[in-house]
Coordinates of C-alpha atoms in Angstrom, one line a residue:
M1 CA -30.3 -4.4 -76.2
T2 CA -27.6 -6.9 -75.7
T3 CA -25.5 -8.2 -78.6
A4 CA -24.5 -11.4 -77.0
P5 CA -26.5 -14.5 -75.9
T6 CA -28.7 -13.7 -72.9
H7 CA -27.5 -16.6 -70.8
P8 CA -23.8 -17.5 -71.1
E9 CA -22.7 -21.0 -70.5
T10 CA -21.0 -20.2 -67.2
A11 CA -24.3 -19.1 -65.8
R12 CA -26.0 -22.4 -66.5
T13 CA -27.2 -24.5 -63.6
D14 CA -28.1 -28.1 -63.8
P15 CA -31.9 -28.8 -63.9
P16 CA -33.3 -30.2 -60.7
A17 CA -33.8 -33.9 -60.5
D18 CA -37.3 -35.3 -61.0
P19 CA -39.1 -36.5 -57.9
P20 CA -38.9 -40.2 -57.2
T21 CA -41.3 -42.2 -59.3
G22 CA -42.7 -43.9 -56.2
L23 CA -44.0 -40.6 -54.8
P24 CA -47.3 -39.0 -55.7
S25 CA -47.0 -36.6 -58.6
A26 CA -47.2 -32.9 -57.8
R27 CA -47.5 -31.8 -61.4
P28 CA -50.1 -29.0 -62.0
P29 CA -53.1 -29.8 -64.2
L30 CA -52.6 -29.2 -67.9
W31 CA -56.2 -28.4 -68.9
D32 CA -56.8 -24.8 -67.6
R33 CA -58.8 -22.3 -69.7
R34 CA -55.8 -21.0 -71.6
F35 CA -54.5 -24.3 -72.7
A36 CA -58.0 -25.6 -73.6
L37 CA -58.6 -22.6 -75.9
F38 CA -55.2 -22.9 -77.4
F39 CA -55.6 -26.6 -77.9
T40 CA -59.0 -26.0 -79.6
A41 CA -57.6 -23.4 -81.9
R42 CA -54.7 -25.6 -83.0
T43 CA -56.8 -28.7 -83.4
I44 CA -59.5 -27.0 -85.5
S45 CA -56.9 -25.5 -87.9
L46 CA -54.8 -28.6 -88.0
F47 CA -57.8 -30.6 -89.2
G48 CA -58.2 -28.2 -92.1
D49 CA -54.5 -28.3 -92.8
A50 CA -54.5 -32.1 -92.9
M51 CA -56.9 -32.1 -95.8
M52 CA -54.6 -29.9 -97.9
P53 CA -51.9 -32.3 -99.1
V54 CA -54.6 -34.6 -100.5
A55 CA -56.4 -31.7 -102.1
A56 CA -53.2 -30.4 -103.6
A57 CA -51.9 -33.8 -104.7
L58 CA -55.3 -34.9 -106.3
A59 CA -56.9 -31.6 -107.4
V60 CA -53.8 -29.7 -108.5
G61 CA -52.1 -32.9 -109.7
A62 CA -55.0 -33.7 -111.9
L63 CA -54.8 -30.3 -113.6
Y64 CA -51.0 -29.6 -113.7
G65 CA -49.2 -32.9 -112.9
I66 CA -46.4 -33.7 -110.5
S67 CA -44.4 -30.6 -111.5
G68 CA -47.5 -28.4 -110.8
V69 CA -48.0 -30.0 -107.3
G70 CA -44.3 -29.6 -106.5
F71 CA -44.2 -26.0 -107.7
V72 CA -47.3 -25.0 -105.7
L73 CA -46.1 -26.7 -102.5
G74 CA -42.6 -25.3 -103.1
T75 CA -44.0 -21.8 -103.5
W76 CA -45.9 -22.1 -100.2
T77 CA -42.8 -23.5 -98.4
G78 CA -40.4 -21.0 -100.0
T79 CA -42.5 -18.0 -99.0
F80 CA -42.6 -19.4 -95.5
V81 CA -38.8 -19.7 -95.3
L82 CA -38.2 -16.2 -96.6
L83 CA -40.6 -14.5 -94.1
V84 CA -40.5 -16.7 -91.0
L85 CA -37.6 -14.8 -89.4
F86 CA -39.7 -11.6 -89.5
G87 CA -42.6 -13.6 -88.0
G88 CA -40.4 -14.4 -85.0
V89 CA -39.4 -10.8 -84.6
F90 CA -43.0 -9.5 -84.9
A91 CA -44.2 -12.2 -82.4
D92 CA -41.6 -11.0 -79.8
R93 CA -42.4 -7.3 -80.5
F94 CA -46.2 -7.2 -80.9
G95 CA -47.3 -10.4 -79.2
A96 CA -47.5 -14.0 -80.4
R97 CA -51.3 -14.2 -80.1
R98 CA -51.9 -11.1 -82.1
M99 CA -49.7 -12.3 -84.9
M100 CA -51.4 -15.7 -84.9
V101 CA -54.8 -14.1 -85.2
I102 CA -53.7 -11.9 -88.1
A103 CA -52.2 -14.9 -89.8
D104 CA -55.4 -16.9 -89.4
L105 CA -57.5 -14.2 -91.0
V106 CA -55.0 -14.0 -93.9
R107 CA -55.5 -17.7 -94.5
V108 CA -59.3 -17.4 -94.3
L109 CA -58.9 -15.1 -97.3
T110 CA -56.5 -17.3 -99.3
Q111 CA -58.5 -20.5 -98.8
G112 CA -61.8 -18.8 -99.4
V113 CA -60.5 -17.4 -102.7
L114 CA -59.4 -20.9 -103.8
A115 CA -62.7 -22.4 -102.8
V116 CA -64.6 -19.9 -105.0
A117 CA -62.1 -20.6 -107.8
F118 CA -62.5 -24.4 -107.7
F119 CA -66.3 -24.0 -107.5
A120 CA -66.2 -21.8 -110.6
G121 CA -64.1 -24.2 -112.6
P122 CA -60.4 -25.2 -113.1
P123 CA -58.4 -22.4 -111.4
P124 CA -55.5 -20.9 -113.4
F125 CA -52.1 -21.9 -112.3
W126 CA -51.0 -18.4 -111.5
L127 CA -53.9 -18.1 -108.9
L128 CA -52.9 -21.4 -107.2
V129 CA -49.3 -20.1 -107.0
T130 CA -50.3 -16.6 -105.7
M131 CA -52.6 -18.0 -103.0
A132 CA -49.9 -20.5 -102.0
A133 CA -47.4 -17.6 -101.6
L134 CA -49.9 -15.6 -99.4
A135 CA -50.8 -18.7 -97.4
G136 CA -47.1 -19.4 -96.8
A137 CA -46.6 -15.8 -95.6
G138 CA -49.5 -16.3 -93.2
V139 CA -47.9 -19.5 -91.8
A140 CA -44.6 -17.6 -91.4
M141 CA -46.4 -15.1 -89.2
F142 CA -48.2 -17.9 -87.3
L143 CA -45.8 -20.7 -86.4
P144 CA -43.1 -18.8 -84.4
G145 CA -45.7 -17.5 -82.1
A146 CA -47.5 -20.9 -81.9
N147 CA -44.2 -22.5 -80.7
G148 CA -43.6 -19.7 -78.2
M149 CA -47.2 -19.8 -76.9
V150 CA -46.9 -23.4 -75.6
P151 CA -44.8 -22.5 -72.5
L152 CA -47.1 -19.5 -72.0
V153 CA -50.3 -21.5 -71.8
A154 CA -49.0 -24.8 -70.4
S155 CA -47.1 -25.6 -67.2
E156 CA -45.3 -28.6 -68.6
P157 CA -44.2 -28.2 -72.2
Q158 CA -43.5 -31.9 -73.0
R159 CA -47.1 -32.9 -71.9
A160 CA -48.5 -30.0 -73.9
N161 CA -46.4 -30.8 -77.0
A162 CA -47.3 -34.4 -76.8
T163 CA -51.0 -33.6 -76.4
L164 CA -50.9 -31.2 -79.3
K165 CA -49.1 -33.8 -81.4
V166 CA -51.8 -36.4 -80.7
A167 CA -54.4 -33.8 -81.8
D168 CA -52.2 -33.1 -84.9
A169 CA -52.0 -36.9 -85.6
L170 CA -55.8 -37.4 -85.2
A171 CA -56.3 -34.6 -87.6
H172 CA -54.0 -36.2 -90.1
L173 CA -55.8 -39.5 -89.5
L174 CA -59.2 -38.2 -90.3
G175 CA -58.5 -35.1 -92.5
P176 CA -57.0 -36.9 -95.6
A177 CA -59.7 -39.5 -95.8
F178 CA -62.4 -36.8 -95.4
A179 CA -60.7 -34.7 -98.1
G180 CA -60.6 -37.6 -100.5
L181 CA -64.3 -38.3 -99.8
L182 CA -65.2 -34.7 -100.4
I183 CA -63.3 -34.5 -103.6
A184 CA -65.0 -37.7 -104.9
L185 CA -68.5 -36.5 -103.9
T186 CA -68.1 -32.8 -104.7
N187 CA -64.9 -31.1 -105.7
A188 CA -61.8 -29.5 -104.2
G189 CA -63.7 -26.2 -103.6
T190 CA -65.5 -27.8 -100.6
V191 CA -62.1 -28.8 -99.0
Y192 CA -60.8 -25.3 -99.4
A193 CA -64.0 -23.8 -98.0
I194 CA -63.9 -26.0 -94.9
D195 CA -60.2 -25.1 -94.4
A196 CA -61.1 -21.4 -94.5
G197 CA -63.7 -22.0 -91.8
T198 CA -61.2 -23.8 -89.6
F199 CA -58.9 -20.7 -89.7
A200 CA -61.8 -18.4 -88.7
L201 CA -62.7 -20.6 -85.7
S202 CA -59.0 -20.8 -84.7
A203 CA -58.8 -17.0 -84.7
L204 CA -61.9 -16.8 -82.5
C205 CA -60.4 -19.2 -79.9
L206 CA -57.1 -17.3 -79.9
V207 CA -58.9 -14.0 -79.3
L208 CA -60.7 -15.5 -76.2
I209 CA -57.4 -16.5 -74.5
R210 CA -56.6 -14.2 -71.6
L211 CA -52.9 -14.2 -70.8
A212 CA -51.6 -13.2 -67.4
P213 CA -51.1 -9.4 -67.3
A214 CA -47.6 -8.0 -66.6
G215 CA -46.7 -7.9 -63.0
T216 CA -49.1 -10.7 -61.9
P217 CA -47.3 -12.5 -59.1
K218 CA -46.5 -16.2 -59.8
G219 CA -49.2 -18.5 -58.6
S220 CA -51.3 -15.6 -57.3
R221 CA -54.9 -16.3 -56.3
A222 CA -56.2 -13.9 -58.9
D223 CA -54.3 -15.7 -61.7
T224 CA -55.3 -19.1 -60.4
L225 CA -59.0 -18.2 -60.3
Q226 CA -58.9 -16.7 -63.8
H227 CA -56.8 -19.3 -65.6
G228 CA -56.1 -22.3 -63.3
P229 CA -52.8 -23.1 -61.7
T230 CA -49.7 -22.4 -63.8
D231 CA -46.0 -22.0 -63.3
G232 CA -43.8 -18.9 -63.3
H233 CA -42.5 -19.6 -66.8
A234 CA -45.7 -18.5 -68.4
H235 CA -45.9 -15.3 -66.3
A236 CA -42.3 -14.4 -67.2
H237 CA -43.0 -14.9 -70.9
A238 CA -46.3 -12.9 -70.6
D239 CA -44.5 -10.1 -69.0
T240 CA -41.8 -10.1 -71.7
T241 CA -44.5 -10.1 -74.4
T242 CA -46.4 -7.3 -72.8
H243 CA -43.4 -5.1 -72.3
A244 CA -42.4 -5.8 -75.9
N245 CA -45.8 -4.5 -77.0
T246 CA -45.8 -1.4 -74.9
R247 CA -42.2 -0.2 -74.7
P248 CA -41.4 2.8 -77.0
D249 CA -38.9 2.1 -79.8
T250 CA -35.9 4.2 -78.9
S251 CA -33.8 3.1 -82.0
A252 CA -32.9 5.5 -84.7
S253 CA -35.2 3.8 -87.1
A254 CA -37.5 0.8 -87.2
G255 CA -35.1 -0.8 -89.7
H256 CA -32.3 -0.6 -87.1
A257 CA -34.6 -2.2 -84.5
L258 CA -35.5 -5.0 -86.8
R259 CA -31.9 -5.8 -87.6
R260 CA -31.1 -5.6 -83.9
D261 CA -33.8 -8.1 -83.0
L262 CA -32.8 -10.4 -85.9
R263 CA -29.2 -10.3 -84.8
Q264 CA -30.0 -11.2 -81.2
G265 CA -32.2 -14.1 -82.3
W266 CA -29.3 -15.3 -84.5
Q267 CA -26.8 -15.1 -81.7
E268 CA -29.0 -17.2 -79.4
F269 CA -29.6 -19.7 -82.2
R270 CA -25.9 -19.9 -83.1
A271 CA -24.8 -20.3 -79.4
R272 CA -26.6 -23.7 -79.2
T273 CA -24.5 -26.2 -81.2
W274 CA -27.2 -28.9 -80.8
M275 CA -29.8 -26.7 -82.4
W276 CA -27.9 -25.5 -85.4
A277 CA -26.4 -28.9 -86.0
V278 CA -29.8 -30.5 -86.1
I279 CA -31.1 -27.8 -88.4
L280 CA -28.2 -28.3 -90.8
I281 CA -28.9 -32.0 -91.0
W282 CA -32.6 -31.2 -91.4
V283 CA -31.9 -29.1 -94.5
G284 CA -30.5 -32.3 -96.1
Y285 CA -33.5 -34.2 -94.9
G286 CA -35.8 -31.6 -96.5
V287 CA -34.1 -31.8 -99.9
L288 CA -33.7 -35.5 -100.1
V289 CA -36.5 -37.0 -97.9
F290 CA -39.4 -34.8 -96.8
G291 CA -39.6 -32.4 -99.8
P292 CA -40.0 -35.0 -102.6
L293 CA -42.0 -37.5 -100.5
V294 CA -45.5 -36.1 -101.2
P295 CA -45.3 -35.5 -104.9
L296 CA -43.4 -38.7 -105.6
S297 CA -45.3 -41.0 -103.3
S298 CA -48.7 -39.6 -104.4
A299 CA -47.8 -40.3 -108.0
L300 CA -46.5 -43.9 -107.4
V301 CA -49.2 -45.0 -105.0
G302 CA -52.0 -43.2 -106.9
T303 CA -50.9 -44.8 -110.2
R304 CA -50.5 -48.3 -108.8
L305 CA -53.3 -48.6 -106.2
G306 CA -55.5 -45.6 -106.9
P307 CA -56.1 -42.2 -105.3
N308 CA -58.2 -43.6 -102.5
A309 CA -55.2 -45.7 -101.5
Y310 CA -53.0 -42.7 -101.2
G311 CA -55.5 -40.9 -99.0
L312 CA -55.8 -44.0 -96.8
A313 CA -52.0 -44.2 -96.5
I314 CA -51.9 -40.6 -95.3
S315 CA -54.6 -41.4 -92.8
F316 CA -52.5 -44.3 -91.5
L317 CA -49.5 -41.9 -91.2
G318 CA -51.8 -39.9 -88.9
L319 CA -52.6 -43.1 -86.9
G320 CA -48.9 -43.7 -86.4
A321 CA -48.5 -40.1 -85.2
V322 CA -51.2 -40.6 -82.6
L323 CA -49.3 -43.6 -81.3
G324 CA -46.0 -41.6 -81.3
G325 CA -47.6 -38.7 -79.5
L326 CA -49.1 -41.0 -76.8
L327 CA -45.7 -42.6 -76.4
A328 CA -44.2 -39.2 -75.9
L329 CA -46.8 -38.5 -73.2
R330 CA -45.5 -41.4 -71.2
L331 CA -41.8 -41.5 -71.8
R332 CA -39.5 -38.8 -70.4
P333 CA -36.0 -39.8 -71.7
A334 CA -33.0 -38.2 -70.0
R335 CA -31.5 -37.5 -73.4
P336 CA -34.5 -36.5 -75.5
L337 CA -32.7 -35.8 -78.8
A338 CA -30.8 -39.1 -78.6
A339 CA -34.1 -40.9 -78.0
G340 CA -35.7 -39.0 -80.9
T341 CA -32.8 -39.9 -83.2
A342 CA -33.2 -43.6 -82.5
A343 CA -36.8 -43.3 -83.4
M344 CA -36.1 -41.4 -86.6
A345 CA -34.0 -44.3 -87.9
L346 CA -37.2 -46.3 -88.3
Y347 CA -38.7 -43.5 -90.5
T348 CA -36.6 -45.1 -93.3
V349 CA -39.2 -47.7 -93.7
L350 CA -41.8 -45.2 -95.1
P351 CA -40.0 -44.1 -98.3
L352 CA -38.6 -47.6 -98.7
C353 CA -42.0 -49.4 -98.8
V354 CA -43.3 -46.9 -101.4
A355 CA -40.2 -47.3 -103.5
L356 CA -40.3 -51.1 -103.5
G357 CA -44.0 -51.2 -104.5
A358 CA -45.2 -52.8 -101.3
D359 CA -48.8 -54.1 -101.3
L360 CA -51.4 -52.1 -99.4
P361 CA -51.2 -53.7 -96.0
L362 CA -47.4 -53.3 -95.9
L363 CA -47.6 -49.8 -97.3
L364 CA -50.1 -48.8 -94.5
A365 CA -47.8 -50.4 -91.9
G366 CA -44.9 -48.4 -93.1
H367 CA -46.9 -45.2 -92.9
V368 CA -47.9 -46.1 -89.3
L369 CA -44.3 -46.6 -88.3
G370 CA -43.2 -43.4 -90.1
G371 CA -45.9 -41.3 -88.5
A372 CA -45.1 -42.7 -85.0
T373 CA -41.3 -42.0 -85.3
M374 CA -41.8 -38.5 -86.7
A375 CA -44.3 -37.6 -84.0
F376 CA -42.0 -38.8 -81.2
W377 CA -39.0 -36.9 -82.6
S378 CA -41.2 -33.7 -83.0
V379 CA -42.2 -33.7 -79.3
M380 CA -38.6 -34.3 -78.2
W381 CA -37.4 -31.5 -80.4
A382 CA -40.1 -28.9 -79.7
T383 CA -39.7 -29.5 -75.9
S384 CA -35.9 -29.2 -76.1
V385 CA -36.2 -25.8 -78.0
Q386 CA -38.8 -24.5 -75.6
T387 CA -37.1 -25.5 -72.4
H388 CA -33.5 -24.6 -73.4
T389 CA -34.3 -21.1 -74.8
P390 CA -34.9 -17.9 -72.9
P391 CA -38.5 -16.8 -73.2
A392 CA -37.6 -13.3 -74.3
V393 CA -36.1 -14.6 -77.5
L394 CA -38.0 -17.9 -77.9
N395 CA -40.1 -16.7 -80.9
R396 CA -37.1 -15.4 -82.8
V397 CA -35.1 -18.6 -82.1
S398 CA -38.1 -20.7 -83.2
A399 CA -38.2 -18.7 -86.4
Y400 CA -34.5 -19.5 -87.2
E401 CA -35.0 -23.2 -86.5
L402 CA -38.2 -23.2 -88.6
A403 CA -36.6 -21.4 -91.5
G404 CA -33.7 -23.8 -91.5
S405 CA -35.6 -27.0 -91.2
V406 CA -38.2 -26.0 -93.8
S407 CA -35.9 -24.4 -96.4
G408 CA -34.7 -27.8 -97.6
I409 CA -38.3 -29.0 -98.0
A410 CA -39.1 -26.1 -100.3
L411 CA -36.1 -27.0 -102.5
G412 CA -36.9 -30.7 -102.4
Q413 CA -40.5 -30.0 -103.5
M414 CA -39.5 -27.8 -106.4
L415 CA -36.9 -30.3 -107.6
A416 CA -39.1 -33.3 -107.4
G417 CA -40.6 -32.7 -110.8
P418 CA -37.4 -32.0 -112.7
A419 CA -35.7 -34.9 -110.9
I420 CA -37.9 -37.5 -112.5
A421 CA -36.3 -36.7 -115.8
L422 CA -33.0 -38.1 -114.4
A423 CA -34.4 -41.1 -112.5
S424 CA -37.7 -42.8 -111.9
P425 CA -39.7 -41.9 -108.8
D426 CA -39.0 -45.3 -107.1
R427 CA -35.3 -44.8 -107.5
L428 CA -35.5 -41.3 -106.1
L429 CA -37.3 -42.6 -103.0
L430 CA -34.6 -45.2 -102.5
V431 CA -32.2 -42.3 -102.3
S432 CA -34.5 -40.8 -99.7
A433 CA -34.4 -43.9 -97.6
G434 CA -30.6 -44.0 -97.7
A435 CA -30.4 -40.3 -96.8
C436 CA -32.6 -40.8 -93.8
L437 CA -30.2 -43.4 -92.4
V438 CA -27.2 -41.3 -93.1
G439 CA -28.8 -38.3 -91.3
C440 CA -29.5 -40.4 -88.2
V441 CA -25.8 -41.5 -88.1
A442 CA -24.8 -37.8 -88.3
L443 CA -27.2 -36.9 -85.5
C444 CA -25.8 -39.6 -83.2
A445 CA -22.2 -38.6 -84.1
I446 CA -22.5 -35.0 -82.7
P447 CA -22.0 -35.0 -78.9
A448 CA -24.0 -31.8 -78.3
I449 CA -27.1 -33.5 -79.8
R450 CA -26.4 -37.0 -78.3
T451 CA -25.9 -35.7 -74.7
L452 CA -28.4 -32.8 -74.5
P453 CA -30.2 -33.4 -71.2
R454 CA -33.9 -33.0 -70.5
A455 CA -34.6 -29.7 -68.8
A456 CA -37.1 -29.7 -66.0
A457 CA -40.3 -27.6 -66.5
T458 CA -39.9 -25.3 -63.5
G459 CA -41.2 -21.8 -62.7
S460 CA -38.6 -19.1 -63.5
A461 CA -40.3 -15.8 -63.1
E462 CA -37.4 -14.5 -61.0
R463 CA -34.9 -15.4 -63.7
G464 CA -37.1 -14.7 -66.8
A465 CA -36.0 -17.9 -68.5
P466 CA -36.4 -21.6 -68.3
S467 CA -33.9 -23.4 -66.1
G468 CA -30.8 -24.8 -67.6
P469 CA -30.3 -23.5 -71.1
Q470 CA -27.8 -25.8 -72.8
K471 CA -25.7 -24.1 -75.4
G472 CA -23.1 -26.9 -76.0

């Protein structure tokens, strides 16, 4: 096992230029069997997930207040941050799909237990915290593999990421309103029961995905007949995953092998200045912007305009994300992170309109804009990570960037309750708006982020990595 980054900077080649826009597109189709099943699995579980913030804010908040909501959400996020690095290692060692299925089944259990608890009566706070910790552990095992699976099941990562983002956005458009309606008509137990069912269906779809076996030639007739056309990147990654699952562990101990895999993932992450710099800034975003946004805005909007207005605002956030995902399907900027940073500057409007007590139409417009800008950035970021990282370590690198970007959110969620003793929620959200602008200036000021080029989605079975990793 190497102890240095797999692809040194001197070995990098520039990505091939895109074909002229006037010529017919030779892009392979996106919707083969593998991607269709993966898309279905993600869409189903995303719809269930989209109901959870409203359920937590309204059901948990009604029982235990803003501090209770912040602590439950912070426990979920903190457990995720603590375990996600191991999720990346396990996904590379045992297979991304296998870890995703196990994680789905764990969350069937946690959400099912909470559903029963809410049906039986007000659940104790310790049960909410315990299930949040277990659910966070499940997500930690799930997400690194989910990010790594995209190049495995799709020939063009940006199109796949944008399509998944649109599905995510539609889920966030419909899920919160549906959750609010269910809570009004029944209780939170119904929402948690439906969420458990979505994870069960997701696990079934993932089990049905048949990845290319090791040694299948790129573009072979057998693979095309079974899965539809694909590129060499997926085969290279499938071979890597299969070998990782079958090779014997020759290390002195499993602990040594785990440390070795974590170290290699860290070296690949650290070698990319653009990646760790973004994550460092995102930690600040998590503490000051994303973490406190849900507990503070749910309290302000719910108190001033009612709980239905907050659910509607979250749905409009999803509508904006649909628009941002569709925009990312059409635009292919030469500098994706620079374009994403320009979009993120507009996210400032969201916390600002909540803090200033905007009326409902302006509040909804701010959420649409915030959702669109965040969705566009998310597609640009995910595609950059997937196309500038070697497939053999993609799950581990994804785990490091997830751990960093989410760690600040956990802290921000936990501090939201105590912070209102120092300042009112509206003043805290004004700080969030200012921090968002400062973060965008910092992103633009770092050349490795500002100048990172778009990598072409090309087959690379011979090299075992996507073309042109940029480590700047």
